[in-house]
Short mmCIF file of C-alpha atoms and ligand atoms in Angstrom, two decimals:
data_model
loop_
_atom_site.label_atom_id
_atom_site.label_comp_id
_atom_site.label_asym_id
_atom_site.label_seq_id
_atom_site.Cartn_x
_atom_site.Cartn_y
_atom_site.Cartn_z
CA MET T 20 2.73 -13.60 4.30
CA ARG T 21 0.96 -16.46 3.46
CA ARG T 22 -2.82 -16.48 3.89
CA GLU T 23 -2.45 -20.20 5.56
CA PHE T 24 -6.91 -21.44 6.08
CA SER T 25 -9.30 -18.71 4.92
CA VAL T 26 -11.93 -19.71 6.80
CA SER T 27 -9.77 -19.36 10.28
CA GLN T 28 -8.18 -15.98 8.83
CA GLY T 29 -11.57 -14.86 8.14
CA GLN T 30 -12.95 -16.13 11.25
CA ARG T 31 -9.71 -14.58 12.93
CA PHE T 32 -10.03 -10.78 11.09
CA LEU T 33 -13.99 -10.58 12.18
CA GLN T 34 -13.07 -11.34 16.31
CA ASP T 35 -10.70 -8.79 15.79
CA VAL T 36 -12.36 -6.38 14.63
CA ILE T 37 -15.71 -7.20 17.13
CA GLY T 38 -12.95 -7.45 20.01
CA ARG T 39 -11.56 -3.86 18.82
CA ILE T 40 -15.18 -2.61 18.76
CA ASP T 41 -15.82 -4.27 22.28
CA GLY T 42 -12.03 -2.71 23.56
CA ALA T 43 -13.62 0.64 22.76
CA ALA T 44 -16.97 0.31 24.26
CA LYS T 45 -15.40 -0.60 27.31
CA LYS T 46 -13.21 2.32 27.21
CA LEU T 47 -16.51 4.50 26.54
CA ASN T 48 -18.48 3.16 29.64
CA LEU T 49 -20.94 2.30 26.49
CA ASP T 50 -24.63 1.12 27.72
CA GLU T 51 -24.70 -2.73 26.93
CA ASN T 52 -27.85 -2.46 25.03
CA ILE T 53 -26.16 -0.15 22.50
CA HIS T 54 -23.11 -1.91 22.75
CA LYS T 55 -24.86 -4.87 22.14
CA THR T 56 -26.42 -3.30 18.90
CA LEU T 57 -23.15 -2.62 17.19
CA ARG T 58 -21.27 -5.97 17.64
CA THR T 59 -23.21 -7.58 15.56
CA PRO T 60 -23.87 -7.71 11.92
CA ARG T 61 -27.84 -6.54 11.08
CA ARG T 62 -28.12 -8.09 7.37
CA SER T 63 -26.49 -11.41 6.14
CA LEU T 64 -26.85 -12.86 2.29
CA ILE T 65 -25.54 -16.10 0.96
CA VAL T 66 -26.44 -16.76 -2.55
CA THR T 67 -25.01 -19.76 -4.68
CA PHE T 68 -25.46 -19.43 -8.17
CA PRO T 69 -24.49 -20.69 -11.87
CA VAL T 70 -21.96 -19.23 -14.41
CA LYS T 71 -21.28 -20.48 -17.98
CA MET T 72 -17.69 -20.77 -18.45
CA ASP T 73 -16.34 -20.14 -21.70
CA ASP T 74 -15.97 -23.98 -22.83
CA GLY T 75 -20.18 -24.28 -21.98
CA GLU T 76 -19.07 -25.80 -18.21
CA VAL T 77 -21.57 -24.53 -15.68
CA LYS T 78 -19.87 -23.70 -12.60
CA ILE T 79 -21.60 -22.64 -9.03
CA PHE T 80 -20.09 -19.65 -6.99
CA THR T 81 -21.18 -18.22 -3.57
CA GLY T 82 -20.91 -15.17 -2.78
CA TYR T 83 -22.15 -12.78 0.22
CA ARG T 84 -23.33 -9.23 0.63
CA VAL T 85 -23.60 -8.16 4.18
CA GLN T 86 -25.32 -4.67 5.66
CA TYR T 87 -23.12 -4.42 8.88
CA ASN T 88 -24.68 -1.68 10.10
CA TYR T 89 -27.32 1.38 8.42
CA VAL T 90 -28.44 3.42 11.53
CA LYS T 91 -26.74 6.32 9.61
CA GLY T 92 -28.12 5.79 6.28
CA PRO T 93 -27.86 3.30 3.11
CA SER T 94 -24.96 1.21 3.88
CA LYS T 95 -22.07 1.25 1.91
CA GLY T 96 -18.66 -0.99 0.68
CA GLY T 97 -17.22 -2.78 -1.79
CA ILE T 98 -16.78 -5.76 -3.94
CA ARG T 99 -14.08 -8.05 -3.62
CA TYR T 100 -13.36 -11.31 -5.99
CA HIS T 101 -10.86 -13.29 -4.24
CA PRO T 102 -10.79 -17.48 -4.26
CA ASP T 103 -10.01 -16.82 0.29
CA VAL T 104 -13.28 -15.16 0.26
CA THR T 105 -15.84 -16.55 3.54
CA LEU T 106 -18.93 -14.76 5.22
CA GLU T 107 -16.66 -13.97 8.29
CA GLU T 108 -14.32 -12.00 6.07
CA VAL T 109 -16.59 -9.98 4.61
CA THR T 110 -19.05 -9.68 7.74
CA ALA T 111 -15.55 -7.92 9.20
CA LEU T 112 -14.96 -5.99 5.87
CA ALA T 113 -18.40 -4.84 6.38
CA GLY T 114 -18.10 -3.96 9.88
CA LEU T 115 -14.90 -1.46 8.90
CA MET T 116 -17.09 -0.03 6.76
CA ALA T 117 -19.93 1.32 9.23
CA LEU T 118 -16.65 2.34 11.60
CA LYS T 119 -14.83 4.04 8.98
CA CYS T 120 -17.68 6.09 7.52
CA ALA T 121 -18.60 7.04 10.97
CA VAL T 122 -15.02 8.38 11.98
CA VAL T 123 -14.96 10.21 8.84
CA ASP T 124 -18.77 11.92 9.25
CA VAL T 125 -19.62 10.54 5.85
CA PRO T 126 -23.74 9.50 6.66
CA PHE T 127 -23.34 6.07 5.06
CA GLY T 128 -23.56 2.89 7.25
CA GLY T 129 -21.41 -0.13 5.93
CA ALA T 130 -21.70 -3.20 3.64
CA LYS T 131 -19.16 -5.30 1.93
CA GLY T 132 -19.77 -8.30 -0.36
CA GLY T 133 -17.74 -10.87 -2.62
CA VAL T 134 -17.55 -13.73 -4.58
CA ALA T 135 -15.31 -16.75 -4.14
CA CYS T 136 -13.24 -16.56 -7.41
CA ASP T 137 -10.24 -16.58 -8.75
CA PRO T 138 -10.19 -14.10 -11.18
CA LYS T 139 -7.10 -14.53 -12.40
CA LYS T 140 -8.19 -17.64 -14.10
CA MET T 141 -11.03 -16.26 -15.60
CA SER T 142 -11.73 -14.41 -19.21
CA THR T 143 -13.40 -11.02 -19.02
CA ASP T 144 -16.76 -12.61 -20.44
CA GLU T 145 -16.61 -15.38 -17.77
CA LEU T 146 -16.13 -12.03 -15.34
CA GLU T 147 -18.85 -10.50 -17.10
CA ARG T 148 -21.58 -12.95 -16.91
CA LEU T 149 -20.27 -14.06 -12.92
CA THR T 150 -20.96 -9.95 -12.18
CA ARG T 151 -23.98 -9.60 -13.45
CA ARG T 152 -25.87 -12.78 -12.10
CA TYR T 153 -24.44 -12.01 -8.84
CA THR T 154 -26.14 -8.72 -8.87
CA TYR T 155 -29.38 -10.47 -9.40
CA MET T 156 -28.77 -12.47 -7.12
CA ILE T 157 -28.33 -9.63 -3.93
CA LEU T 158 -30.51 -7.50 -6.08
CA PRO T 159 -32.88 -7.19 -2.88
CA LEU T 160 -30.22 -6.26 -0.85
CA ILE T 161 -28.78 -2.86 -3.01
CA GLY T 162 -30.25 0.25 -4.26
CA PRO T 163 -29.06 4.00 -4.03
CA GLU T 164 -31.10 4.52 -0.93
CA GLN T 165 -30.51 0.81 0.14
CA ASP T 166 -27.11 -0.31 -0.28
CA ILE T 167 -24.57 0.82 -2.75
CA PRO T 168 -21.19 -0.80 -4.06
CA ALA T 169 -18.15 0.05 -4.96
CA PRO T 170 -15.08 -1.92 -6.22
CA ASP T 171 -12.10 -3.91 -3.86
CA VAL T 172 -9.69 -6.10 -4.90
CA ASN T 173 -10.08 -7.46 -8.26
CA THR T 174 -12.86 -5.50 -8.84
CA ASP T 175 -12.66 -2.03 -10.87
CA TYR T 176 -14.73 0.71 -12.73
CA GLN T 177 -15.57 -1.97 -15.35
CA THR T 178 -17.36 -4.34 -13.02
CA MET T 179 -19.36 -1.54 -11.25
CA ALA T 180 -20.11 -0.75 -15.04
CA TRP T 181 -21.53 -4.20 -15.47
CA ILE T 182 -23.55 -3.88 -12.42
CA MET T 183 -25.02 -0.77 -12.92
CA ASP T 184 -26.01 -1.96 -16.05
CA THR T 185 -27.74 -4.91 -14.88
CA TYR T 186 -29.16 -3.51 -12.18
CA SER T 187 -30.92 -0.07 -14.23
CA MET T 188 -31.86 -3.47 -16.76
CA LEU T 189 -33.81 -4.97 -14.00
CA ARG T 190 -35.96 -1.78 -12.81
CA GLY T 191 -35.98 -1.12 -16.35
CA TYR T 192 -34.43 2.56 -16.02
CA THR T 193 -30.96 3.98 -15.60
CA VAL T 194 -29.82 4.22 -11.99
CA PRO T 195 -26.10 5.87 -11.88
CA SER T 196 -26.12 6.28 -8.33
CA VAL T 197 -26.73 2.56 -7.59
CA VAL T 198 -22.63 2.10 -7.59
CA THR T 199 -19.51 4.25 -6.76
CA GLY T 200 -16.20 4.00 -8.88
CA LYS T 201 -17.76 3.37 -11.77
CA PRO T 202 -16.56 4.97 -14.90
CA PHE T 203 -16.91 9.02 -15.65
CA GLU T 204 -19.13 8.38 -18.66
CA LEU T 205 -21.91 6.31 -16.66
CA GLY T 206 -21.64 9.20 -13.74
CA GLY T 207 -18.79 8.05 -11.73
CA SER T 208 -17.00 11.74 -10.31
CA LYS T 209 -13.59 12.38 -11.48
CA GLY T 210 -10.85 11.52 -8.64
CA ARG T 211 -12.56 8.35 -7.21
CA ASN T 212 -10.23 6.15 -8.78
CA THR T 213 -6.67 7.50 -7.36
CA ALA T 214 -8.95 8.88 -4.11
CA THR T 215 -7.62 6.36 -1.46
CA GLY T 216 -4.40 6.55 -2.52
CA ARG T 217 -4.52 10.47 -2.61
CA GLY T 218 -5.82 10.41 0.89
CA LEU T 219 -3.33 7.66 2.41
CA ALA T 220 -0.88 10.47 1.08
CA TYR T 221 -2.49 13.26 2.76
CA VAL T 222 -2.46 11.23 6.25
CA THR T 223 1.06 10.22 6.06
CA GLU T 224 1.99 13.56 5.55
CA SER T 225 0.09 14.75 8.40
CA MET T 226 1.50 11.46 10.87
CA LEU T 227 4.82 12.87 10.16
CA LYS T 228 3.76 16.41 10.88
CA LYS T 229 2.45 15.10 14.09
CA VAL T 230 6.24 13.32 14.72
CA GLY T 231 8.68 15.81 13.69
CA VAL T 232 9.66 13.67 10.37
CA ASP T 233 10.08 16.24 7.28
CA ILE T 234 8.26 14.64 4.14
CA GLY T 235 11.06 15.17 1.18
CA GLY T 236 13.70 12.05 1.56
CA THR T 237 10.79 10.00 3.62
CA THR T 238 11.51 6.33 2.36
CA VAL T 239 8.45 4.27 1.86
CA CYS T 240 7.74 0.56 1.20
CA VAL T 241 4.50 -0.35 -0.16
CA GLN T 242 3.21 -3.76 0.12
CA GLY T 243 0.59 -4.87 -2.71
CA PHE T 244 0.36 -2.73 -6.12
CA GLY T 245 -2.79 -2.68 -6.84
CA ASN T 246 -5.59 0.26 -7.31
CA VAL T 247 -4.41 1.82 -3.52
CA GLY T 248 -0.64 0.59 -2.83
CA MET T 249 -0.20 2.38 -7.01
CA ASN T 250 -1.74 5.58 -6.17
CA VAL T 251 -0.51 5.91 -2.91
CA ALA T 252 2.99 4.96 -4.01
CA LYS T 253 2.80 7.52 -6.79
CA PHE T 254 1.70 10.35 -4.78
CA LEU T 255 4.21 9.98 -2.02
CA HIS T 256 6.45 9.50 -4.40
CA ASP T 257 5.56 13.40 -6.07
CA ASP T 258 5.55 14.78 -2.90
CA GLY T 259 9.77 13.72 -2.77
CA CYS T 260 9.55 10.37 -0.51
CA LYS T 261 11.89 8.05 -1.78
CA ILE T 262 9.94 4.34 -2.55
CA THR T 263 12.96 1.48 -2.03
CA GLY T 264 10.42 -1.51 -1.78
CA VAL T 265 7.11 -2.87 -3.70
CA THR T 266 5.35 -6.53 -3.47
CA ASP T 267 2.64 -7.70 -5.27
CA MET T 268 1.15 -11.53 -5.64
CA THR T 269 3.97 -11.51 -7.66
CA GLY T 270 7.63 -11.01 -5.53
CA GLY T 271 8.56 -7.81 -5.01
CA ILE T 272 11.34 -4.86 -6.41
CA PHE T 273 13.88 -3.62 -3.96
CA ASP T 274 16.53 -0.53 -4.26
CA ALA T 275 17.69 1.48 -2.09
CA ASP T 276 18.49 4.62 -3.93
CA GLY T 277 13.99 4.63 -5.36
CA ILE T 278 12.22 3.17 -7.66
CA ASP T 279 11.03 4.85 -10.59
CA ILE T 280 7.55 4.72 -9.75
CA HIS T 281 5.95 6.26 -12.68
CA ASN T 282 7.51 3.53 -15.07
CA LEU T 283 6.53 0.87 -11.97
CA VAL T 284 2.98 1.75 -12.83
CA ALA T 285 3.36 2.45 -16.43
CA HIS T 286 4.40 -1.62 -16.09
CA ALA T 287 1.98 -2.49 -13.99
CA GLU T 288 -0.65 -1.07 -15.97
CA LYS T 289 0.78 -3.18 -18.96
CA ASN T 290 1.83 -6.55 -17.11
CA LYS T 291 -1.21 -6.16 -14.41
CA CYS T 292 1.73 -7.25 -12.23
CA ILE T 293 5.39 -6.04 -11.48
CA ARG T 294 7.40 -8.99 -11.92
CA GLY T 295 9.36 -8.30 -15.44
CA PHE T 296 10.30 -4.64 -14.12
CA PRO T 297 14.08 -4.74 -15.68
CA SER T 298 15.15 -2.06 -12.92
CA GLY T 299 16.37 -2.38 -9.53
CA GLN T 300 16.89 -6.32 -7.27
CA PHE T 301 13.35 -8.22 -8.07
CA VAL T 302 12.58 -11.14 -5.38
CA PRO T 303 10.36 -13.67 -7.24
CA ASP T 304 8.45 -15.71 -4.43
CA SER T 305 5.83 -13.79 -2.68
CA ILE T 306 6.28 -15.06 0.78
CA GLU T 307 10.11 -14.14 0.87
CA ALA T 308 9.51 -10.41 -0.83
CA ASN T 309 7.05 -9.71 1.78
CA THR T 310 8.86 -11.00 4.33
CA LYS T 311 11.85 -8.62 3.56
CA LEU T 312 9.93 -6.00 2.48
CA LEU T 313 7.59 -6.04 5.97
CA SER T 314 11.52 -6.06 8.16
CA MET T 315 13.04 -3.49 6.01
CA LYS T 316 14.28 -0.49 7.74
CA THR T 317 12.41 2.82 6.37
CA ASP T 318 10.35 5.67 8.29
CA VAL T 319 7.30 4.78 6.32
CA LEU T 320 5.48 0.71 5.90
CA ILE T 321 1.95 0.93 3.72
CA PRO T 322 0.40 -2.36 3.86
CA ALA T 323 -2.33 -2.11 0.84
CA ALA T 324 -2.69 -5.79 -0.52
CA LEU T 325 -4.82 -7.75 2.70
CA GLU T 326 -5.68 -8.40 5.59
CA ASN T 327 -4.08 -10.07 8.53
CA GLN T 328 -0.37 -9.37 7.13
CA ILE T 329 1.53 -8.10 10.39
CA THR T 330 0.53 -10.29 13.68
CA GLU T 331 2.21 -11.15 16.91
CA SER T 332 4.27 -13.71 14.84
CA ASN T 333 5.82 -11.17 12.14
CA ALA T 334 5.59 -7.47 14.42
CA SER T 335 8.56 -7.92 16.00
CA ASP T 336 10.21 -7.76 12.84
CA VAL T 337 8.93 -4.40 11.74
CA LYS T 338 11.59 -1.59 11.72
CA ALA T 339 9.07 1.35 10.27
CA LYS T 340 8.66 4.90 12.20
CA VAL T 341 4.97 5.13 11.02
CA ILE T 342 2.82 2.51 9.77
CA VAL T 343 -0.22 3.49 6.88
CA GLU T 344 -2.60 0.95 6.70
CA GLY T 345 -3.65 0.86 3.29
CA ALA T 346 -5.37 -2.50 3.48
CA ASN T 347 -8.46 -2.80 5.33
CA GLY T 348 -7.08 -4.69 8.45
CA PRO T 349 -3.80 -5.68 7.61
CA VAL T 350 -2.13 -5.45 11.26
CA THR T 351 -3.95 -7.96 14.21
CA ARG T 352 -4.43 -7.47 17.66
CA GLY T 353 -2.07 -9.11 18.68
CA GLY T 354 0.20 -7.03 16.02
CA ASP T 355 -0.98 -4.57 17.64
CA GLU T 356 0.60 -5.44 20.78
CA VAL T 357 3.83 -5.79 19.71
CA LEU T 358 4.33 -2.54 17.31
CA ASN T 359 2.89 -0.85 20.32
CA ARG T 360 5.44 -1.70 22.37
CA LYS T 361 8.25 -1.02 20.06
CA GLY T 362 6.70 2.60 19.92
CA ILE T 363 5.79 2.25 16.32
CA HIS T 364 3.34 4.93 15.04
CA LEU T 365 0.30 3.75 13.01
CA VAL T 366 -2.12 5.34 11.26
CA PRO T 367 -5.91 2.94 11.70
CA ASP T 368 -7.16 1.81 8.44
CA ILE T 369 -10.89 3.56 9.28
CA LEU T 370 -9.19 6.57 9.14
CA ALA T 371 -6.16 6.17 6.70
CA ASN T 372 -8.30 4.76 4.02
CA SER T 373 -11.00 6.20 3.80
CA GLY T 374 -10.22 8.80 0.55
CA GLY T 375 -12.43 6.00 -1.39
CA VAL T 376 -15.56 5.86 0.68
CA ILE T 377 -15.28 9.68 0.75
CA VAL T 378 -15.47 10.05 -2.49
CA SER T 379 -17.89 7.16 -2.94
CA TYR T 380 -19.95 9.58 -0.81
CA PHE T 381 -19.70 13.06 -3.51
CA GLU T 382 -19.89 10.23 -6.42
CA TRP T 383 -23.35 9.19 -4.90
CA VAL T 384 -24.27 13.31 -3.98
CA GLN T 385 -23.47 14.04 -7.82
CA ASP T 386 -25.57 11.14 -9.18
CA ILE T 387 -28.33 12.17 -6.99
CA GLN T 388 -28.68 16.04 -8.29
CA ALA T 389 -27.63 14.80 -11.64
CA TYR T 390 -24.95 17.51 -11.48
CA LEU T 391 -21.05 16.64 -11.96
CA TRP T 392 -18.19 18.52 -10.04
CA SER T 393 -14.26 19.58 -10.72
CA GLU T 394 -11.23 17.36 -10.37
CA GLU T 395 -9.71 19.90 -7.98
CA GLU T 396 -12.96 20.71 -6.32
CA VAL T 397 -13.70 16.56 -5.40
CA ASN T 398 -9.23 16.94 -4.64
CA GLU T 399 -10.21 19.80 -2.40
CA ARG T 400 -13.47 18.39 0.00
CA LEU T 401 -11.26 14.90 0.25
CA LYS T 402 -8.27 16.73 1.44
CA ARG T 403 -10.42 19.04 3.52
CA LEU T 404 -12.24 15.96 5.22
CA MET T 405 -9.25 13.64 5.88
CA THR T 406 -6.76 16.17 7.23
CA GLY T 407 -9.73 17.40 9.37
CA SER T 408 -10.26 13.49 10.62
CA PHE T 409 -6.82 13.32 11.24
CA ASP T 410 -6.95 16.49 13.56
CA GLN T 411 -10.15 14.96 15.15
CA VAL T 412 -8.51 11.47 15.75
CA SER T 413 -4.92 12.60 16.69
CA ASP T 414 -6.43 15.40 19.01
CA PHE T 415 -9.01 12.59 20.54
CA ALA T 416 -5.68 10.38 21.12
CA ASP T 417 -3.83 12.44 22.35
CA GLU T 418 -6.25 13.98 25.16
CA HIS T 419 -7.33 10.55 26.42
CA ARG T 420 -3.73 8.79 26.11
CA VAL T 421 -4.82 6.07 24.20
CA THR T 422 -3.81 4.90 20.15
CA LEU T 423 -4.62 6.53 17.09
CA ARG T 424 -6.74 3.02 16.21
CA GLU T 425 -8.35 3.00 20.08
CA ALA T 426 -9.53 7.10 19.25
CA ALA T 427 -10.70 6.25 15.92
CA TYR T 428 -12.65 3.68 17.36
CA MET T 429 -13.61 5.08 19.99
CA LEU T 430 -15.09 8.13 17.73
CA ALA T 431 -16.59 6.02 15.89
CA VAL T 432 -18.34 4.05 18.20
CA ASP T 433 -19.78 7.00 20.32
CA LYS T 434 -21.08 8.36 16.95
CA MET T 435 -23.04 5.27 16.37
CA ALA T 436 -24.16 5.06 19.82
CA GLU T 437 -25.38 8.54 19.21
CA ILE T 438 -27.29 7.78 16.70
CA THR T 439 -29.04 4.20 17.90
CA LYS T 440 -29.93 6.06 21.08
CA LEU T 441 -31.51 9.22 19.52
CA ARG T 442 -33.34 6.27 16.76
CA GLY T 443 -34.39 4.04 20.05
CA ILE T 444 -34.37 0.25 19.43
CA PHE T 445 -37.25 -0.44 16.71
CA PRO T 446 -39.85 -1.63 17.18
P1 NAD Q 4 -6.07 -4.27 -5.80
O1 NAD Q 4 -7.25 -5.53 -6.33
O2 NAD Q 4 -6.40 -3.03 -7.06
O3 NAD Q 4 -5.26 -4.57 -5.71
C1 NAD Q 4 -4.22 -5.33 -4.75
C2 NAD Q 4 -2.97 -6.04 -4.73
O4 NAD Q 4 -2.42 -6.35 -3.73
C3 NAD Q 4 -2.59 -6.86 -6.02
O5 NAD Q 4 -1.30 -5.53 -6.68
C4 NAD Q 4 -1.84 -8.12 -5.71
O6 NAD Q 4 -0.89 -8.19 -6.71
C5 NAD Q 4 -1.67 -7.61 -4.54
N1 NAD Q 4 -1.49 -8.74 -3.63
C6 NAD Q 4 -1.99 -9.63 -3.24
N2 NAD Q 4 -2.19 -10.69 -2.45
C7 NAD Q 4 -0.63 -10.18 -1.92
C8 NAD Q 4 0.27 -10.50 -1.30
N3 NAD Q 4 -0.02 -11.67 -0.57
N4 NAD Q 4 1.56 -9.78 -0.57
C9 NAD Q 4 1.90 -8.66 -1.55
N5 NAD Q 4 1.19 -8.59 -2.60
C10 NAD Q 4 -0.45 -9.13 -2.87
O7 NAD Q 4 -6.96 -3.98 -4.67
P2 NAD Q 4 -6.99 -2.77 -3.88
O8 NAD Q 4 -8.31 -2.12 -4.36
O9 NAD Q 4 -6.25 -1.88 -4.19
O10 NAD Q 4 -7.56 -2.89 -2.46
C11 NAD Q 4 -6.33 -3.02 -1.53
C12 NAD Q 4 -6.36 -3.31 -0.26
O11 NAD Q 4 -6.91 -2.18 0.08
C13 NAD Q 4 -7.60 -4.37 0.22
O12 NAD Q 4 -7.90 -4.54 1.74
C14 NAD Q 4 -8.70 -2.86 0.12
O13 NAD Q 4 -9.57 -4.02 1.14
C15 NAD Q 4 -8.81 -2.03 0.91
N6 NAD Q 4 -8.83 -0.93 0.07
C16 NAD Q 4 -9.24 -0.65 -0.79
C17 NAD Q 4 -9.87 0.75 -1.19
C18 NAD Q 4 -10.60 1.12 -3.01
O14 NAD Q 4 -10.81 2.32 -2.85
N7 NAD Q 4 -10.11 0.40 -3.84
C19 NAD Q 4 -10.15 1.36 -0.15
C20 NAD Q 4 -10.19 1.71 1.22
C21 NAD Q 4 -9.91 -0.02 0.73
#
């Protein structure tokens, strides 16, 4: 699926998030004054800054940090490096973070950041200089009690280590809790790197149980093979599912007998993409590969790449029984309507991919207490929170005869509204 015009894609994404908040507010019969506060972001910072490239040229980059809402606690959200990053996209992602933290009862508000750049065309040294300068530029907003960044598309534990070091140098002492998703040696949590994928596997199991499908032998297709896609594929494969299609930016791999996921993970980690994997059928064009993947007959489809992938124009081709949103915003509102008409069950992003922010919360707690938990403890608490949240959303959906997306939004908006009412409008 091509992302045609980045600005209009970002605007569309933001309109979808706000439109879904409006829909939930209407169904909840929410007080109009409270509704107004929940449909608008609190702080948006745009920064432009120079970075010296390896050849001596100075390039100017634009970055953003948006704190959508901090009514529940410090705002929290990832940092994305991608050529299509815009203020609207970052605002939409920040809004989803606020809703996500509310739905799973994590005491954070929602934020997101990003820099418009093409990290695939930059050296490690250039990325380090960009990260350190961007951190300096957004310094007034971030901090362990204020706003805590984490990895997102094209950023990882190394990016978080650079942010943590830059922040600490400028403060004059070491502050591990300013970011999550950092290396274990710097105060990162066991299990954070795989948490989003692990959480997705838990909710996929819960959803399959709800619709009466046995997980053993279930077929699964995954769009995107980065942190989220790779890990959910691995966990579901180990649970007995058959992964029959995987795509990334370089194309797609298809195998009706099931892809050897552990070998594909090793290949992708070494080569930074799935291209060149020796078994299965490889489709070298990502648009063609995604068109094939999204229309495959499969039990489960997991879009785990970017937003706006399933829209009103291609949703009618989807043949999956269940969609579990690994990415943020992969299905548009128009896409939702078509999928609902087709009776396809969907676990929404703000519930499905919340494993990342849940373990980020655990990491922040461990850093503040300077007491690290075992991996078993992290995974066990993650499972409890995710399956409990799934059950809460699922029961609410059944009781109110709404979709899981509507239920998750209604619960999140209601919880944020209650807190806003208790705090009152300042001054
Ligand atoms: P990543 O950078 O690790 O991986 C992104 C993957 O998507 C790569 O494999 C890339 O090749 C692929 N991709 C990009 N464009 C594509 C296209 N057009 N078709 C198919 N594949 C494409 O990023 P990630 O951390 O895995 O994030 C993926 C999604 O999950 C994003 O929407 C992100 O916001 C969301 N998310 C991430 C986390 C987290 O903990 N990392 C948590 C919650 C949600």
